[in-house]
PDB file of C-alpha atoms in Angstrom:
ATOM      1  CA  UNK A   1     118.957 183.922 157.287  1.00  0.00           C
ATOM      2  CA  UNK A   2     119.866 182.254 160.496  1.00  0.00           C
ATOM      3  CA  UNK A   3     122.789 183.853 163.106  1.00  0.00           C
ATOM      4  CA  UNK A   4     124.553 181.637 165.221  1.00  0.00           C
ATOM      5  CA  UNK A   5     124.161 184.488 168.112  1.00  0.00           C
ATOM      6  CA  UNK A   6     120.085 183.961 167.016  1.00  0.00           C
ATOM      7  CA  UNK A   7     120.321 180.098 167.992  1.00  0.00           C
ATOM      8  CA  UNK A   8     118.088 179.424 170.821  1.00  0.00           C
ATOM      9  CA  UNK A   9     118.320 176.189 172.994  1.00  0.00           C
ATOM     10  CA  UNK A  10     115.311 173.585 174.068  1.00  0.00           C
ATOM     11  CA  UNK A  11     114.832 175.333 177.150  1.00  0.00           C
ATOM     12  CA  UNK A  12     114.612 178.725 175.451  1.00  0.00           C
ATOM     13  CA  UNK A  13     111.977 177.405 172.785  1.00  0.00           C
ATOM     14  CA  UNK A  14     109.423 178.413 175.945  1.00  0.00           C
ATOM     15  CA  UNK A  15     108.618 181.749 175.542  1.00  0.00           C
ATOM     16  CA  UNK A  16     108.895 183.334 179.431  1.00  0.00           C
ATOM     17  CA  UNK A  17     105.216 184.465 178.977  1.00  0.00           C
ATOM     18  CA  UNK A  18     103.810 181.495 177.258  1.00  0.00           C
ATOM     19  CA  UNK A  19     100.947 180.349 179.109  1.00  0.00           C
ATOM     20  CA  UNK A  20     100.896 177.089 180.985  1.00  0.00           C
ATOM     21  CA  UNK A  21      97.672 175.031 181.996  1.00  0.00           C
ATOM     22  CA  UNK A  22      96.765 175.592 185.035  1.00  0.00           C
ATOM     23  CA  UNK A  23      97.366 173.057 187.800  1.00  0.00           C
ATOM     24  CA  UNK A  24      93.864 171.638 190.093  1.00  0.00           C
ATOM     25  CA  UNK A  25      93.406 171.889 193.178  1.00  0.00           C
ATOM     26  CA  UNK A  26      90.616 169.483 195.386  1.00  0.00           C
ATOM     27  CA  UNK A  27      89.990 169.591 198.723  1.00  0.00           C
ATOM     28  CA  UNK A  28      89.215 167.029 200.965  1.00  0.00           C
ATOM     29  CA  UNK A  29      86.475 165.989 202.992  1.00  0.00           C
ATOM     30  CA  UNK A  30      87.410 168.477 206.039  1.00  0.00           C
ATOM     31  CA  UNK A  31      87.888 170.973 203.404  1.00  0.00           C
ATOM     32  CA  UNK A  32      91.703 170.457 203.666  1.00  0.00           C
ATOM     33  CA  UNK A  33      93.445 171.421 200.377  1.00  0.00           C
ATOM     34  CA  UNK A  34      95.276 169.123 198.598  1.00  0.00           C
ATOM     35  CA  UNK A  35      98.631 169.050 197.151  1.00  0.00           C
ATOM     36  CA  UNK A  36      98.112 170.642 193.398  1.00  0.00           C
ATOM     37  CA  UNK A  37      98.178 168.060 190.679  1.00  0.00           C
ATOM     38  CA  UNK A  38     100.646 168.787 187.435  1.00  0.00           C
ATOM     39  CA  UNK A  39      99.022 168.557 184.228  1.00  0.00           C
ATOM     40  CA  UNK A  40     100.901 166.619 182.441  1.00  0.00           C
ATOM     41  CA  UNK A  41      98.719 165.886 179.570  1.00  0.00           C
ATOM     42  CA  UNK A  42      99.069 169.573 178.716  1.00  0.00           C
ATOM     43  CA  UNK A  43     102.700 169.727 179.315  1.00  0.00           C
ATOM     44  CA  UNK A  44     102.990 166.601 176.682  1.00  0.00           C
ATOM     45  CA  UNK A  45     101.052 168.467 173.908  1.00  0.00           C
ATOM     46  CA  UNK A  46     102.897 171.555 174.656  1.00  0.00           C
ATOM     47  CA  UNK A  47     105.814 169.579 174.278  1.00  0.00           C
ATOM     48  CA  UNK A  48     104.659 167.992 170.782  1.00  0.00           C
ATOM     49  CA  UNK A  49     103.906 171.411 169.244  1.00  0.00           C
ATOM     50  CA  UNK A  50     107.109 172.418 169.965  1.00  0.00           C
ATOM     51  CA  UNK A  51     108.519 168.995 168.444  1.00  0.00           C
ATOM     52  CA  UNK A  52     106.423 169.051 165.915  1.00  0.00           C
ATOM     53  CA  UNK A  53     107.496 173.112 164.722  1.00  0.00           C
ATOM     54  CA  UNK A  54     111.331 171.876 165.020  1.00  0.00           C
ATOM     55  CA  UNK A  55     110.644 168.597 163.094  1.00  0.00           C
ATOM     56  CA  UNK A  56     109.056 170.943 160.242  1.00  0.00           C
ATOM     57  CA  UNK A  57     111.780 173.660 159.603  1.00  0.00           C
ATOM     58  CA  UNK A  58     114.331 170.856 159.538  1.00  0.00           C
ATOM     59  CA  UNK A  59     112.447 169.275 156.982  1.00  0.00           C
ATOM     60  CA  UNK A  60     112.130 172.819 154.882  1.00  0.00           C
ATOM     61  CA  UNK A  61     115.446 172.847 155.259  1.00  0.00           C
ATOM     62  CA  UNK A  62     116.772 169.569 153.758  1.00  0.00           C
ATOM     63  CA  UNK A  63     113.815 169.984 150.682  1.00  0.00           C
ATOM     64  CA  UNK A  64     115.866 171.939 148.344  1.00  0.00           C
ATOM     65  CA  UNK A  65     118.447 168.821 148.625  1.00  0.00           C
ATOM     66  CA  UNK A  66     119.426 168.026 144.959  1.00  0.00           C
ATOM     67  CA  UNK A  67     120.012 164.309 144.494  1.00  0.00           C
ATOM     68  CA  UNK A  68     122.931 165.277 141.771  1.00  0.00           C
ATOM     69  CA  UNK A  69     126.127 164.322 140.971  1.00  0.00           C
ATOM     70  CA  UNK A  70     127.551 167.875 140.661  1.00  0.00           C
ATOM     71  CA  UNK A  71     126.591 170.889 141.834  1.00  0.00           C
ATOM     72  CA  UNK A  72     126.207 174.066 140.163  1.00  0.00           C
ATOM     73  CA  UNK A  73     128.610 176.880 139.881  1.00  0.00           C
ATOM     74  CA  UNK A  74     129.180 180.036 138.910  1.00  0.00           C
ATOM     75  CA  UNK A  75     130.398 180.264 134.906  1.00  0.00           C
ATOM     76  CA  UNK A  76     133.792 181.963 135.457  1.00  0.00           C
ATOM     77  CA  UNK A  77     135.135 178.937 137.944  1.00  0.00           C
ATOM     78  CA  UNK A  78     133.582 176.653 135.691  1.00  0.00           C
ATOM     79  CA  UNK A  79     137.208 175.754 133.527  1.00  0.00           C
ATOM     80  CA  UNK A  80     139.417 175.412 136.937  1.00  0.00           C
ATOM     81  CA  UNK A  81     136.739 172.429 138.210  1.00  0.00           C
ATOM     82  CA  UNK A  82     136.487 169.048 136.781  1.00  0.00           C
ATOM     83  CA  UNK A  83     133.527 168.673 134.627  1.00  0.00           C
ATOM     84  CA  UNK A  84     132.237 172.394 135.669  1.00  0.00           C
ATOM     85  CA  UNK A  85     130.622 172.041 138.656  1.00  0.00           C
ATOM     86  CA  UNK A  86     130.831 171.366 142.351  1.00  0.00           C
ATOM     87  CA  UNK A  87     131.100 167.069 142.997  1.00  0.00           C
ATOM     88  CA  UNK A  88     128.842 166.188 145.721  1.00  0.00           C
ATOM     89  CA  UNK A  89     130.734 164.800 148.666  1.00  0.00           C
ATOM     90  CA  UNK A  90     133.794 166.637 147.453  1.00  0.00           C
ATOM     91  CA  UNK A  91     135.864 168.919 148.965  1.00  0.00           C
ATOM     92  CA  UNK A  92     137.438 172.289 147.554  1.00  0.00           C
ATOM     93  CA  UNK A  93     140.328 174.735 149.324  1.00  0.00           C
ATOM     94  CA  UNK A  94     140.704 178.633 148.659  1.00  0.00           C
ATOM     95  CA  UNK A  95     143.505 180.014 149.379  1.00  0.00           C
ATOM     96  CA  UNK A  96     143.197 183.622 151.175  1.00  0.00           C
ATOM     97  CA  UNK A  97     140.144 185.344 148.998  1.00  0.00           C
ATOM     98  CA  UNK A  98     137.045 185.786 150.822  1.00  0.00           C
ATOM     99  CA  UNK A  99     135.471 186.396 147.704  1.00  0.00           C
ATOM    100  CA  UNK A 100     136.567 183.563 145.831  1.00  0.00           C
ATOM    101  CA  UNK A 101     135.452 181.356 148.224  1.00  0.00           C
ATOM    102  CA  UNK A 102     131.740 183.262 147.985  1.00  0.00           C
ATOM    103  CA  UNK A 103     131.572 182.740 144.343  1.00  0.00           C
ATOM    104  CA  UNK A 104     131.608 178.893 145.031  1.00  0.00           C
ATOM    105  CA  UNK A 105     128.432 179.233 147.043  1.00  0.00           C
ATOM    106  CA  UNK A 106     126.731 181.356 144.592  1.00  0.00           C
ATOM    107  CA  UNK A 107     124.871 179.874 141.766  1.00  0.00           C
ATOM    108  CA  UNK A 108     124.068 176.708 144.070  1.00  0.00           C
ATOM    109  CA  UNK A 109     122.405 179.424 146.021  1.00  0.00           C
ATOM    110  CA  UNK A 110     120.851 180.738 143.220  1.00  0.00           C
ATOM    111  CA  UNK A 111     119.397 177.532 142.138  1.00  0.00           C
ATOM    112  CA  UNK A 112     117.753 177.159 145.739  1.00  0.00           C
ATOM    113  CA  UNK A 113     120.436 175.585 147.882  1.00  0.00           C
ATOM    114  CA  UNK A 114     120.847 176.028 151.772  1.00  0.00           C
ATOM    115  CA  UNK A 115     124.201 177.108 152.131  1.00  0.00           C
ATOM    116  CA  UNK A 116     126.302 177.999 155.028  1.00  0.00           C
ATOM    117  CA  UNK A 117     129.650 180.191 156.633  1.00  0.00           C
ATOM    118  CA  UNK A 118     131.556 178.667 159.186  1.00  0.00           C
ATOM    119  CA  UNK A 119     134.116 181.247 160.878  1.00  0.00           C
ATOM    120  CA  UNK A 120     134.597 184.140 158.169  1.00  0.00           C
ATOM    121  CA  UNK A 121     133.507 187.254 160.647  1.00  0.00           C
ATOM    122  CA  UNK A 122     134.587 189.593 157.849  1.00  0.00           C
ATOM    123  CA  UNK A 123     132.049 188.345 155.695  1.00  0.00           C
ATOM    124  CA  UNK A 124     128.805 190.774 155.167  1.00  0.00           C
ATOM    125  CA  UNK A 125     125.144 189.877 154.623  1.00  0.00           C
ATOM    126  CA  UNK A 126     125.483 193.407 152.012  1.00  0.00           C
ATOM    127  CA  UNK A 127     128.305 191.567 150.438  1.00  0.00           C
ATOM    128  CA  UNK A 128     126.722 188.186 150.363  1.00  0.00           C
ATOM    129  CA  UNK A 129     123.605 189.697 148.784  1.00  0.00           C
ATOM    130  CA  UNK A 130     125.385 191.973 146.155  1.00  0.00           C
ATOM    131  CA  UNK A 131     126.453 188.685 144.845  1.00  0.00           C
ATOM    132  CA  UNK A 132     123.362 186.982 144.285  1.00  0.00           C
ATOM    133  CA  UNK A 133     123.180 184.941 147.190  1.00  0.00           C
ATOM    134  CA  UNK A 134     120.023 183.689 149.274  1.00  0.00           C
ATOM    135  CA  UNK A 135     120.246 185.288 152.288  1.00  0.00           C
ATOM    136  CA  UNK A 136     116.826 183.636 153.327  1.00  0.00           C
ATOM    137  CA  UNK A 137     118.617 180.464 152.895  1.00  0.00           C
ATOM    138  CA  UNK A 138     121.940 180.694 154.171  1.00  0.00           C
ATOM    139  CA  UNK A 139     123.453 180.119 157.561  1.00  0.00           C
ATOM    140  CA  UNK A 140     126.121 182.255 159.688  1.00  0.00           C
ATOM    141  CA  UNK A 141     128.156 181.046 162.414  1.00  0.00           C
ATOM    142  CA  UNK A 142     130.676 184.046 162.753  1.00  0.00           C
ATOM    143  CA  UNK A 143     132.733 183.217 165.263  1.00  0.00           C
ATOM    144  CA  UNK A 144     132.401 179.173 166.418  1.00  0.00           C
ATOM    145  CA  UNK A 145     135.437 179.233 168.415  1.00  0.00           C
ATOM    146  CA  UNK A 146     137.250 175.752 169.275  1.00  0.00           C
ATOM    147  CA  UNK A 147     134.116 174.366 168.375  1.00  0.00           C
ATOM    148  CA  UNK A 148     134.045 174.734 164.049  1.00  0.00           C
ATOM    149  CA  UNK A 149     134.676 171.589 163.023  1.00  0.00           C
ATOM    150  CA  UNK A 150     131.907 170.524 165.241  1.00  0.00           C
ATOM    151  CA  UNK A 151     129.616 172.900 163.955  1.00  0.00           C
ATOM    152  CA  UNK A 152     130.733 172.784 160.243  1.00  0.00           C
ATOM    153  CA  UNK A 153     129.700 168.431 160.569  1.00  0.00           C
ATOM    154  CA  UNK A 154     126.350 169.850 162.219  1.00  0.00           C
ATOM    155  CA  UNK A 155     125.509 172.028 159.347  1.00  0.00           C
ATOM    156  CA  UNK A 156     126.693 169.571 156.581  1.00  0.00           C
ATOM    157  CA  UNK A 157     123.188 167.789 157.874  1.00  0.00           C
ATOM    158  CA  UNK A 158     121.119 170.794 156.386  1.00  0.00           C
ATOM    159  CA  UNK A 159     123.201 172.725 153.639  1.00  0.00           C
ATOM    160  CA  UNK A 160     124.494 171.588 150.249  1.00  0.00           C
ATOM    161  CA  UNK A 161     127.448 173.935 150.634  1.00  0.00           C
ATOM    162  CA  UNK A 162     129.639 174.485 153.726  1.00  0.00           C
ATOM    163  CA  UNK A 163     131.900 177.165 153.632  1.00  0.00           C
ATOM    164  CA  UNK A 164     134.096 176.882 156.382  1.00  0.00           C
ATOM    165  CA  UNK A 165     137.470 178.837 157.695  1.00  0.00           C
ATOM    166  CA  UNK A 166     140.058 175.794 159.499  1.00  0.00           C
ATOM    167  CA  UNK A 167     140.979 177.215 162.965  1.00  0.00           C
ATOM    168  CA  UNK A 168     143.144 174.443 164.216  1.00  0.00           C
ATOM    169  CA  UNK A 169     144.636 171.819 163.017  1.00  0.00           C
ATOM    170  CA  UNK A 170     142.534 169.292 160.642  1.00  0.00           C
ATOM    171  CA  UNK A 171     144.112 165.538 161.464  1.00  0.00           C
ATOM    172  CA  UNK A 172     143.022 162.650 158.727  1.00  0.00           C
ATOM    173  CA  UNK A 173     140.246 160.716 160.869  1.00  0.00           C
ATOM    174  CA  UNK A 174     138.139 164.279 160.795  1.00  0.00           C
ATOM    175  CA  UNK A 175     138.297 164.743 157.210  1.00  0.00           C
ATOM    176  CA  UNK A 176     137.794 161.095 156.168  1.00  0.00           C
ATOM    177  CA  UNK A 177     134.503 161.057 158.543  1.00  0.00           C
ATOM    178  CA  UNK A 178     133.431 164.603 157.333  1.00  0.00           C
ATOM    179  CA  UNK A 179     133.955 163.536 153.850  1.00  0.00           C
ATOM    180  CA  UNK A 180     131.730 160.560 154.612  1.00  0.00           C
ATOM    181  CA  UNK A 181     128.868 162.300 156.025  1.00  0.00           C
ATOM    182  CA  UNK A 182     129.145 165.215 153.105  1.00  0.00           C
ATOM    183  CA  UNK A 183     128.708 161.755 150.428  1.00  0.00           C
ATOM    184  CA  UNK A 184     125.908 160.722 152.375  1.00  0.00           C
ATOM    185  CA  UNK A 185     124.261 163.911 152.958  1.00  0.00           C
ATOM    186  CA  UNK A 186     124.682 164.776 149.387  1.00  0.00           C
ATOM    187  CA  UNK A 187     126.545 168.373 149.931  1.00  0.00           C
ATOM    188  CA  UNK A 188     130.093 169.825 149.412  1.00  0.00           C
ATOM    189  CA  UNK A 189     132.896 171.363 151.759  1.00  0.00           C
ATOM    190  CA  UNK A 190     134.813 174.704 150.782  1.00  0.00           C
ATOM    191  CA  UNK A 191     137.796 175.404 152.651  1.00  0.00           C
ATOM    192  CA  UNK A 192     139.488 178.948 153.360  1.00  0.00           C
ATOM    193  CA  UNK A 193     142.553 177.598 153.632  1.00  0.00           C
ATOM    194  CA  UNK A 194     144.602 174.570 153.892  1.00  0.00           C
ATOM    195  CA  UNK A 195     142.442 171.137 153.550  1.00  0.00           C
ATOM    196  CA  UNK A 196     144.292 167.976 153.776  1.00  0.00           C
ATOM    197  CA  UNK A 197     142.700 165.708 150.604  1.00  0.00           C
ATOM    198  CA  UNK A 198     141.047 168.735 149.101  1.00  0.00           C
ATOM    199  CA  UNK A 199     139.402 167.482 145.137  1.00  0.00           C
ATOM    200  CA  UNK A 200     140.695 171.405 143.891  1.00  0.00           C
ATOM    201  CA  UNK A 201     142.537 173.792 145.420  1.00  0.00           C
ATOM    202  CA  UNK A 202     141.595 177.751 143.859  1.00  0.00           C
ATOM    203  CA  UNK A 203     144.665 180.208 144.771  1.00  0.00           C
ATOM    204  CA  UNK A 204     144.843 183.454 143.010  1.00  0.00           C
ATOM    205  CA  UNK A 205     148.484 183.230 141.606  1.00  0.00           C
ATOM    206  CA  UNK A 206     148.573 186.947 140.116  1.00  0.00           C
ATOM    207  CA  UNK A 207     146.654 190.415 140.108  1.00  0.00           C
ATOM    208  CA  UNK A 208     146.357 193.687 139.091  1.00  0.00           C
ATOM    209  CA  UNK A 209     143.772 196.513 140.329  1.00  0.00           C
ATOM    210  CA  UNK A 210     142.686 199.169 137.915  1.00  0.00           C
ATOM    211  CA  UNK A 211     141.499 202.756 138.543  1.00  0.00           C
ATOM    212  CA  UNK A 212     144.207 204.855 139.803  1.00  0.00           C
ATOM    213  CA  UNK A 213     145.580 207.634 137.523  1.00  0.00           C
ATOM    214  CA  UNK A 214     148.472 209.441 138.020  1.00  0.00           C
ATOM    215  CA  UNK A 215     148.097 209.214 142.718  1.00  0.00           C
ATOM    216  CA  UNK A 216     144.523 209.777 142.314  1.00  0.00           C
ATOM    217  CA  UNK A 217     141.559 208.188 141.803  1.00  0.00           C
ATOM    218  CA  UNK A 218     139.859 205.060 143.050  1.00  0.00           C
ATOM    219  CA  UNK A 219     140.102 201.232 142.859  1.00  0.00           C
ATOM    220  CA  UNK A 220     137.652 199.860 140.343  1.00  0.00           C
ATOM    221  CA  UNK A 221     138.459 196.247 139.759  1.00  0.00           C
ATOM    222  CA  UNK A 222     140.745 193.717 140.001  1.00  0.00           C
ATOM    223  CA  UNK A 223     142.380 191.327 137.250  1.00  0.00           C
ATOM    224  CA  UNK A 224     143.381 188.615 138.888  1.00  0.00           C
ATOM    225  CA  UNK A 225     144.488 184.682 137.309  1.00  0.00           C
ATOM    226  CA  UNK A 226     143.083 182.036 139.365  1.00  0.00           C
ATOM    227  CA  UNK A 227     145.154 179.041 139.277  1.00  0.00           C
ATOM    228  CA  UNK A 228     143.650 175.027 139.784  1.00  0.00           C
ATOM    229  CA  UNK A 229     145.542 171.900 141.317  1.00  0.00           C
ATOM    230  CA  UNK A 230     144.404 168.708 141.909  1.00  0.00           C
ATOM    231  CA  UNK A 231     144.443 166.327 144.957  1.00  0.00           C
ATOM    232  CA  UNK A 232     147.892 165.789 145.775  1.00  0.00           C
ATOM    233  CA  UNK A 233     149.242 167.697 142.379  1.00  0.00           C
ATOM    234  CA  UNK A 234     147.465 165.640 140.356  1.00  0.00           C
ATOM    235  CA  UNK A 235     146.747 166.136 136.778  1.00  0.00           C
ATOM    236  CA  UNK A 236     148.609 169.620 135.180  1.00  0.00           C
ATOM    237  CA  UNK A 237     147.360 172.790 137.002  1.00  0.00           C
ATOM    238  CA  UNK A 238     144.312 174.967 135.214  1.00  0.00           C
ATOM    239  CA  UNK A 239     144.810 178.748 134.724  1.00  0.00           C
ATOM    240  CA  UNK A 240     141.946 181.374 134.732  1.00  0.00           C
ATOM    241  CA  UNK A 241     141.689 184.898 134.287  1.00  0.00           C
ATOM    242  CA  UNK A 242     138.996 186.612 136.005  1.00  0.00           C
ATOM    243  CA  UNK A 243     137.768 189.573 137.246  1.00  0.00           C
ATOM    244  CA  UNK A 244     137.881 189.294 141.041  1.00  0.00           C
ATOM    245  CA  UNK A 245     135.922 191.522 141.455  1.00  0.00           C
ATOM    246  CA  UNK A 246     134.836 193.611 137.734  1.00  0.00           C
ATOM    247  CA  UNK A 247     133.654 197.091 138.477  1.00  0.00           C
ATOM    248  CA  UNK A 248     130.192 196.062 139.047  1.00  0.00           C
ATOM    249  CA  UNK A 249     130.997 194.108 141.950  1.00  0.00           C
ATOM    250  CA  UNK A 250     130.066 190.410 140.117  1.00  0.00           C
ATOM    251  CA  UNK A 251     133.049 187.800 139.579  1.00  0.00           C
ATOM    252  CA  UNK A 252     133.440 186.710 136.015  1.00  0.00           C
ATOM    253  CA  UNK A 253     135.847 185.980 133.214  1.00  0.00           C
ATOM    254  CA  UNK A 254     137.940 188.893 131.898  1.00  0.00           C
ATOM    255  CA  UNK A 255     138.071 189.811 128.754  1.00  0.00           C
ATOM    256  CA  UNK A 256     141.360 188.834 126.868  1.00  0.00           C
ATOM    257  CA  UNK A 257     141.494 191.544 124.381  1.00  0.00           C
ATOM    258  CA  UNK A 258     141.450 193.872 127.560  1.00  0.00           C
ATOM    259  CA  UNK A 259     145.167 192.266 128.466  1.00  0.00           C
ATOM    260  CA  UNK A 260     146.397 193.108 125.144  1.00  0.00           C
ATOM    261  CA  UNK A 261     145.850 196.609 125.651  1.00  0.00           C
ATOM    262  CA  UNK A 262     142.202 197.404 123.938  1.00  0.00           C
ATOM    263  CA  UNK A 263     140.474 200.314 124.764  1.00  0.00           C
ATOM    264  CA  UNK A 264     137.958 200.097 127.816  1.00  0.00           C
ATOM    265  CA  UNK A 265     135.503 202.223 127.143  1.00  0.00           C
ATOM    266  CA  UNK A 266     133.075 201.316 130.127  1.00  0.00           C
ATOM    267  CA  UNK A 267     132.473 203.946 132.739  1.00  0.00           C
ATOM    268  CA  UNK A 268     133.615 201.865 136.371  1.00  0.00           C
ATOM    269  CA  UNK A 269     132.878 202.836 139.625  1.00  0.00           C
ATOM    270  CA  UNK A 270     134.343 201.935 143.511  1.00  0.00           C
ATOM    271  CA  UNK A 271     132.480 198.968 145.100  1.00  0.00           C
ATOM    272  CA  UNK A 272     133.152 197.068 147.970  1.00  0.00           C
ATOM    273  CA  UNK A 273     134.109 193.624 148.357  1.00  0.00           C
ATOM    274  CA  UNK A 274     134.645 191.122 150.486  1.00  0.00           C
ATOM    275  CA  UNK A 275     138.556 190.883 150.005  1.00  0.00           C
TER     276      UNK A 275
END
């Protein structure tokens, strides 16, 4: 897992204590030294190695690429996206839930997929991990400042799914050019938030927590319907029920006898989550 605080520039790729070739000296005929000579053949291979590292992990990076037409997601937001699956070059907004968003990233993840965070400090590698997602292969930029959408377009280069929170405003020419680069790049773009264009926009329309008796107790899970609309309110909007998160801390489809009133007969427990 990289950290955006971890990030190191060119200059810094030269370790303080890294050794250097050491520079000639000659003297001349009275003995006189002369001025020391650079070595700049060793400063050019040094150089190279370090080119060469860089030019490597990029390329791990970019291997798990998928050359797909949809990418995969997880089986309870399968019925609110078209065909059941995340369209490369496509764009998706979540409204508010941290952990709705997450469960977009996760079975691409699972299937090998760089993915990345863009601005979502709450977020939590234990979190992130309790839902099945490679932390050995996904990226965390915390807190980019005035700077996301710059670094969201930079890591659309080397992830298949950018998960990204808008912190200004988002103005057509950026999301026709980001959209461009995510159809040649061959990954998606998840919004938390507002995002102008979006192909589906996820907003959790109602919920219900579970696990408090009679003012005691804890919570346990949540029921919670996700609702689906299109680009521009296109097409009728899709209804799911889900449990956001079940008592086991996974995101999945709730069962429907359990809103009629069945018995539950399963022992839950409090877990965290990520909203």
């Amino acid at each position: 897992m990289f950290e955006y605080e971890g990030m190191q520039t060119a200059a810094a790729l030269r370790s303080p204590g890294s050794p250097r070739q050491p520079r000639r000296e000659s003297t001349g005929p009275a003995g006189a030294a002369r001025p020391s000579r650079v070595d700049h053949l060793g400063d050019a291979r040094a150089a190279l190695d370090r080119i060469t590292a860089l030019r490597s992990r990029v390329a791990e990076m970019e291997a798990p690429r998928v050359d797909v037409q949809g990418l995969p997601t997880a089986s309870a937001l399968q019925p609110l996206l078209p065909g059941g699956a995340i369209r490369v070059g496509g764009s998706y907004a979540v409204q508010e839930s941290v952990l709705l968003a997450m469960t977009m990233l996760q079975a691409a993840s699972a299937e090998g997929a760089w993915c990345a965070v863009v601005g979502v400090p709450s977020l939590g590698v234990e979190a992130a991990a309790a839902m099945g997602i490679d932390l050995e292969r996904l990226v965390l930029v915390p807190d980019p400042g005035d700077q996301w959408l710059t670094v969201t377009a930079a890591l659309v280069d080397v992830a298949q799914v950018v998960l990204t929170r808008p912190l200004g405003r988002v103005v057509p020419g950026d999301v026709s050019r980001l959209g461009a680069r995510l159809r040649q790049r061959g990954g998606a773009l998840v919004a938390l938030g507002a995002w102008p264009g979006a192909d589906v926009t996820l907003r959790v329309t109602d919920s219900v927590w579970s696990g408090i008796g009679d003012g005691h107790g804890h919570l346990t899970e949540r029921r919670a319907t996700v609702t689906a609309s299109g680009r521009a309110g296109a097409g009728r909007p899709v209804s799911a029920d889900l449990l956001l998160p079940a008592a086991d801390g996974a995101v999945r489809a709730a069962d429907p006898l359990a809103a009629a009133g069945a018995s539950d007969t399963r022992v839950l427990r409090p877990v965290a989550v990520a909203s």
